[in-house]
Short mmCIF file of C-alpha atoms in Angstrom, two decimals:
data_model
loop_
_atom_site.label_atom_id
_atom_site.label_comp_id
_atom_site.label_asym_id
_atom_site.label_seq_id
_atom_site.Cartn_x
_atom_site.Cartn_y
_atom_site.Cartn_z
CA MET A 1291 -6.09 3.90 -0.26
CA ASP A 1292 -3.54 5.64 -2.47
CA ILE A 1293 -0.06 4.04 -2.53
CA ASN A 1294 2.97 5.55 -4.27
CA TRP A 1295 6.36 3.83 -4.45
CA TYR A 1296 9.40 6.14 -4.48
CA GLY A 1297 11.95 3.37 -4.90
CA LEU A 1298 13.87 1.05 -2.59
CA SER A 1299 11.58 0.59 0.48
CA CYS A 1300 10.01 4.05 0.43
CA PHE A 1301 6.25 4.36 0.03
CA ARG A 1302 3.67 7.06 0.52
CA LEU A 1303 0.33 5.80 1.87
CA ARG A 1304 -2.68 8.13 1.84
CA GLU A 1305 -6.00 7.26 3.39
CA GLY A 1306 -8.69 9.35 5.06
CA GLY A 1307 -6.68 12.58 4.89
CA VAL A 1308 -3.59 11.00 6.51
CA THR A 1309 -0.24 10.65 4.73
CA ILE A 1310 2.34 8.12 5.91
CA ILE A 1311 5.84 7.85 4.46
CA CYS A 1312 7.60 4.53 5.10
CA ASP A 1313 11.41 4.36 5.00
CA PRO A 1314 12.35 7.62 3.26
CA TYR A 1315 15.90 7.43 1.94
CA SER A 1316 18.51 10.18 2.08
CA LYS A 1317 19.56 12.32 -0.89
CA SER A 1318 22.74 10.25 -1.25
CA ILE A 1319 20.55 7.32 -2.35
CA GLY A 1320 18.30 9.15 -4.80
CA SER A 1321 16.19 12.27 -5.17
CA GLN A 1322 12.63 11.02 -5.78
CA VAL A 1323 11.52 11.51 -2.16
CA ALA A 1324 12.73 15.09 -2.00
CA ARG A 1325 10.47 17.45 -0.07
CA THR A 1326 7.52 15.11 0.45
CA ARG A 1327 4.96 16.10 3.11
CA ALA A 1328 3.79 13.56 5.67
CA ASP A 1329 1.75 13.30 8.85
CA ILE A 1330 3.52 10.12 9.98
CA VAL A 1331 6.93 8.65 9.06
CA THR A 1332 8.04 5.10 9.87
CA ILE A 1333 11.75 4.25 10.02
CA SER A 1334 12.56 0.52 9.92
CA HIS A 1335 16.34 0.61 9.98
CA ASP A 1336 18.88 3.29 10.88
CA GLN A 1337 20.76 3.51 7.59
CA SER A 1338 20.61 6.08 4.80
CA GLY A 1339 18.36 3.89 2.66
CA HIS A 1340 15.66 3.97 5.33
CA ASN A 1341 16.06 6.98 7.65
CA GLY A 1342 16.05 10.10 5.46
CA ILE A 1343 13.69 12.05 7.70
CA ASP A 1344 15.30 15.29 6.48
CA GLN A 1345 13.60 14.66 3.11
CA ILE A 1346 10.15 15.03 4.68
CA THR A 1347 8.27 18.31 5.16
CA GLY A 1348 5.50 19.13 7.60
CA ASP A 1349 5.68 18.20 11.25
CA PRO A 1350 5.30 14.41 11.09
CA LYS A 1351 5.07 12.00 13.99
CA VAL A 1352 8.21 9.86 13.55
CA VAL A 1353 7.89 6.20 14.51
CA ARG A 1354 11.23 4.41 14.77
CA GLY A 1355 10.93 1.44 17.08
CA PRO A 1356 8.93 -1.54 18.26
CA GLY A 1357 5.73 -0.86 20.17
CA GLU A 1358 2.19 0.33 19.69
CA TYR A 1359 1.37 3.83 18.47
CA GLU A 1360 -1.81 5.73 17.69
CA THR A 1361 -1.85 8.98 15.80
CA ARG A 1362 -4.37 10.57 13.43
CA ASN A 1363 -6.70 7.55 13.90
CA VAL A 1364 -4.07 5.16 12.54
CA PHE A 1365 -2.91 2.36 14.82
CA ILE A 1366 0.70 1.32 14.19
CA THR A 1367 2.35 -1.77 15.61
CA GLY A 1368 6.13 -2.07 15.34
CA MET A 1369 7.60 -5.56 15.69
CA ALA A 1370 11.31 -6.02 16.46
CA SER A 1371 13.21 -8.02 13.86
CA TYR A 1372 16.68 -8.05 12.31
CA HIS A 1373 18.57 -6.93 9.27
CA ARG A 1374 20.84 -9.74 8.03
CA HIS A 1375 24.23 -9.62 9.69
CA GLN A 1376 27.51 -10.23 7.92
CA ASN A 1377 30.25 -12.57 9.17
CA ASP A 1378 30.58 -12.40 12.98
CA GLU A 1379 28.92 -9.01 13.38
CA ALA A 1380 25.90 -8.70 15.64
CA PRO A 1381 22.67 -8.34 13.65
CA GLU A 1382 21.29 -4.83 13.30
CA ARG A 1383 17.76 -4.02 14.38
CA ASN A 1384 14.92 -3.74 11.90
CA VAL A 1385 11.32 -2.90 12.70
CA ILE A 1386 8.38 -4.40 10.83
CA TYR A 1387 5.37 -2.07 10.87
CA PHE A 1388 1.68 -2.87 10.59
CA MET A 1389 -0.55 0.15 10.01
CA ASP A 1390 -4.24 -0.31 10.74
CA PHE A 1391 -6.50 2.16 8.97
CA GLY A 1392 -9.83 1.30 10.61
CA GLY A 1393 -9.55 -2.43 9.94
CA PHE A 1394 -7.56 -2.20 6.69
CA VAL A 1395 -4.04 -3.42 7.57
CA VAL A 1396 -0.87 -2.57 5.63
CA GLY A 1397 2.40 -4.29 6.57
CA HIS A 1398 5.86 -2.95 5.71
CA LEU A 1399 8.73 -5.37 6.39
CA GLY A 1400 11.36 -2.64 6.17
CA ASP A 1401 14.96 -3.81 5.79
CA LEU A 1402 14.18 -7.34 6.97
CA GLY A 1403 17.03 -9.81 6.55
CA GLU A 1404 16.36 -12.43 9.25
CA MET A 1405 13.02 -14.24 9.21
CA PRO A 1406 10.88 -13.57 12.28
CA LYS A 1407 9.51 -16.46 14.28
CA GLN A 1408 5.90 -17.43 13.62
CA SER A 1409 5.26 -17.04 17.36
CA GLN A 1410 6.23 -13.33 17.12
CA ILE A 1411 3.71 -12.81 14.35
CA ASP A 1412 0.99 -14.75 16.18
CA GLU A 1413 1.51 -12.63 19.33
CA LEU A 1414 0.54 -9.50 17.39
CA GLN A 1415 -2.96 -10.85 16.72
CA LEU A 1416 -3.12 -8.89 13.49
CA GLY A 1417 -5.96 -10.67 11.82
CA GLU A 1418 -5.77 -10.36 8.06
CA VAL A 1419 -3.00 -8.36 6.41
CA ASP A 1420 -4.52 -6.64 3.40
CA ILE A 1421 -1.31 -5.37 1.79
CA LEU A 1422 2.25 -6.49 2.52
CA MET A 1423 5.39 -4.73 1.27
CA VAL A 1424 8.29 -7.21 1.16
CA PRO A 1425 12.03 -6.72 0.42
CA VAL A 1426 12.97 -9.20 -2.31
CA GLY A 1427 16.42 -8.21 -3.65
CA GLY A 1428 18.78 -10.08 -1.33
CA GLY A 1429 22.03 -8.54 -0.18
CA ALA A 1430 21.43 -7.79 3.49
CA THR A 1431 17.65 -8.26 3.10
CA LEU A 1432 15.50 -11.21 2.09
CA ASP A 1433 16.51 -12.89 -1.15
CA PRO A 1434 13.73 -13.98 -3.54
CA THR A 1435 13.37 -17.47 -2.00
CA ARG A 1436 13.18 -16.21 1.58
CA ALA A 1437 10.83 -13.40 0.53
CA VAL A 1438 8.38 -16.04 -0.72
CA GLU A 1439 8.64 -17.73 2.71
CA ALA A 1440 7.83 -14.40 4.40
CA VAL A 1441 4.77 -13.97 2.21
CA GLY A 1442 3.61 -17.41 3.37
CA MET A 1443 4.00 -16.39 7.02
CA PHE A 1444 1.83 -13.28 6.70
CA GLU A 1445 -0.58 -14.46 3.96
CA PRO A 1446 -1.50 -10.99 2.64
CA LYS A 1447 -4.35 -10.36 0.24
CA LEU A 1448 -2.07 -8.18 -1.90
CA LEU A 1449 1.72 -8.20 -2.16
CA ILE A 1450 4.05 -5.37 -3.20
CA PRO A 1451 7.74 -6.26 -3.74
CA MET A 1452 10.34 -3.66 -2.77
CA HIS A 1453 14.07 -3.24 -2.12
CA TYR A 1454 15.26 -4.79 -5.38
CA GLN A 1455 17.63 -3.81 -8.18
CA GLN A 1456 17.04 -0.36 -9.64
CA THR A 1457 19.23 1.46 -12.12
CA ASN A 1458 17.84 4.96 -11.47
CA MET A 1459 19.25 5.31 -7.94
CA SER A 1460 22.59 6.91 -6.99
CA ALA A 1461 23.96 4.28 -4.58
CA LYS A 1462 25.89 1.53 -6.39
CA TRP A 1463 24.82 -1.21 -3.97
CA ILE A 1464 21.22 -0.87 -5.20
CA SER A 1465 22.23 -1.97 -8.70
CA ASP A 1466 23.85 -5.05 -7.09
CA LEU A 1467 20.53 -6.29 -5.67
CA GLU A 1468 18.56 -9.05 -7.39
CA PRO A 1469 16.01 -7.88 -9.99
CA VAL A 1470 12.32 -8.21 -9.12
CA ASP A 1471 11.92 -10.80 -11.91
CA LYS A 1472 13.71 -13.42 -9.80
CA PHE A 1473 11.17 -12.97 -7.02
CA LEU A 1474 8.27 -13.13 -9.47
CA LYS A 1475 9.69 -16.37 -10.88
CA GLU A 1476 9.88 -17.83 -7.33
CA LEU A 1477 6.18 -16.96 -6.96
CA GLY A 1478 5.38 -18.59 -10.30
CA ILE A 1479 4.46 -15.29 -11.96
CA SER A 1480 5.89 -14.65 -15.42
CA ALA A 1481 5.03 -10.96 -15.79
CA PRO A 1482 3.86 -8.32 -13.33
CA GLU A 1483 0.23 -7.24 -13.50
CA PRO A 1484 -0.27 -3.50 -14.03
#
C-alpha cells in the first residue's frame, strides 16, 4: 500500500490499482491537494478542511456518510461519530471510515472530537485495524491525551497522526492546533521514526 499525506487530515491511499482520497481540503486551506485524481473520496465532516471534492479529478465515488459501501473491490464502513461541539451548540456529525482492501484494514478517524463508545466499535466487527489515522491537534478534534485513548480503543498495528499544527497551510486556525510532538510525548515517543 502506498500512503501519501497532503496535510491536515487528507491522505491518498493506493492499493491494487485503486486510489482513495480521504478528507480533501478546499483551496482556502492550502494548495497541496490541487488536481489530484481519485477513484474513491471519503468525506468525514462537512467543513472546508475535509470536503474539498472540487480539488479531485476523475469521476470518483464520493462516500460521505455512515453505512457500508463497496466499490472497486474495496469495502468501506462509515461509523457515525461527532466533531467536538462548542458551548451549547449541538455537536456536528463526523464519520469514521474503515477501508478494507482484501483483509488489510485502514481506519481514518476524520474530524473526530467526541470519543465513540466501545460498543459502537465492537458492533462493526472489524477484526484487526492495520493502520489508523488519528487527529491529535486538539481544537475541535481530539487533543493529544484523548488521541492516545482513541488509539487504545482501536489497537492498530500502525498509527499515523494527523490534523495537527502546520505552518505551511493558509488557514490561521491550523497554526493554532497542538504540534505533533505533544502527541508523541503522550505516547512516550521522543522522536518520530522515518
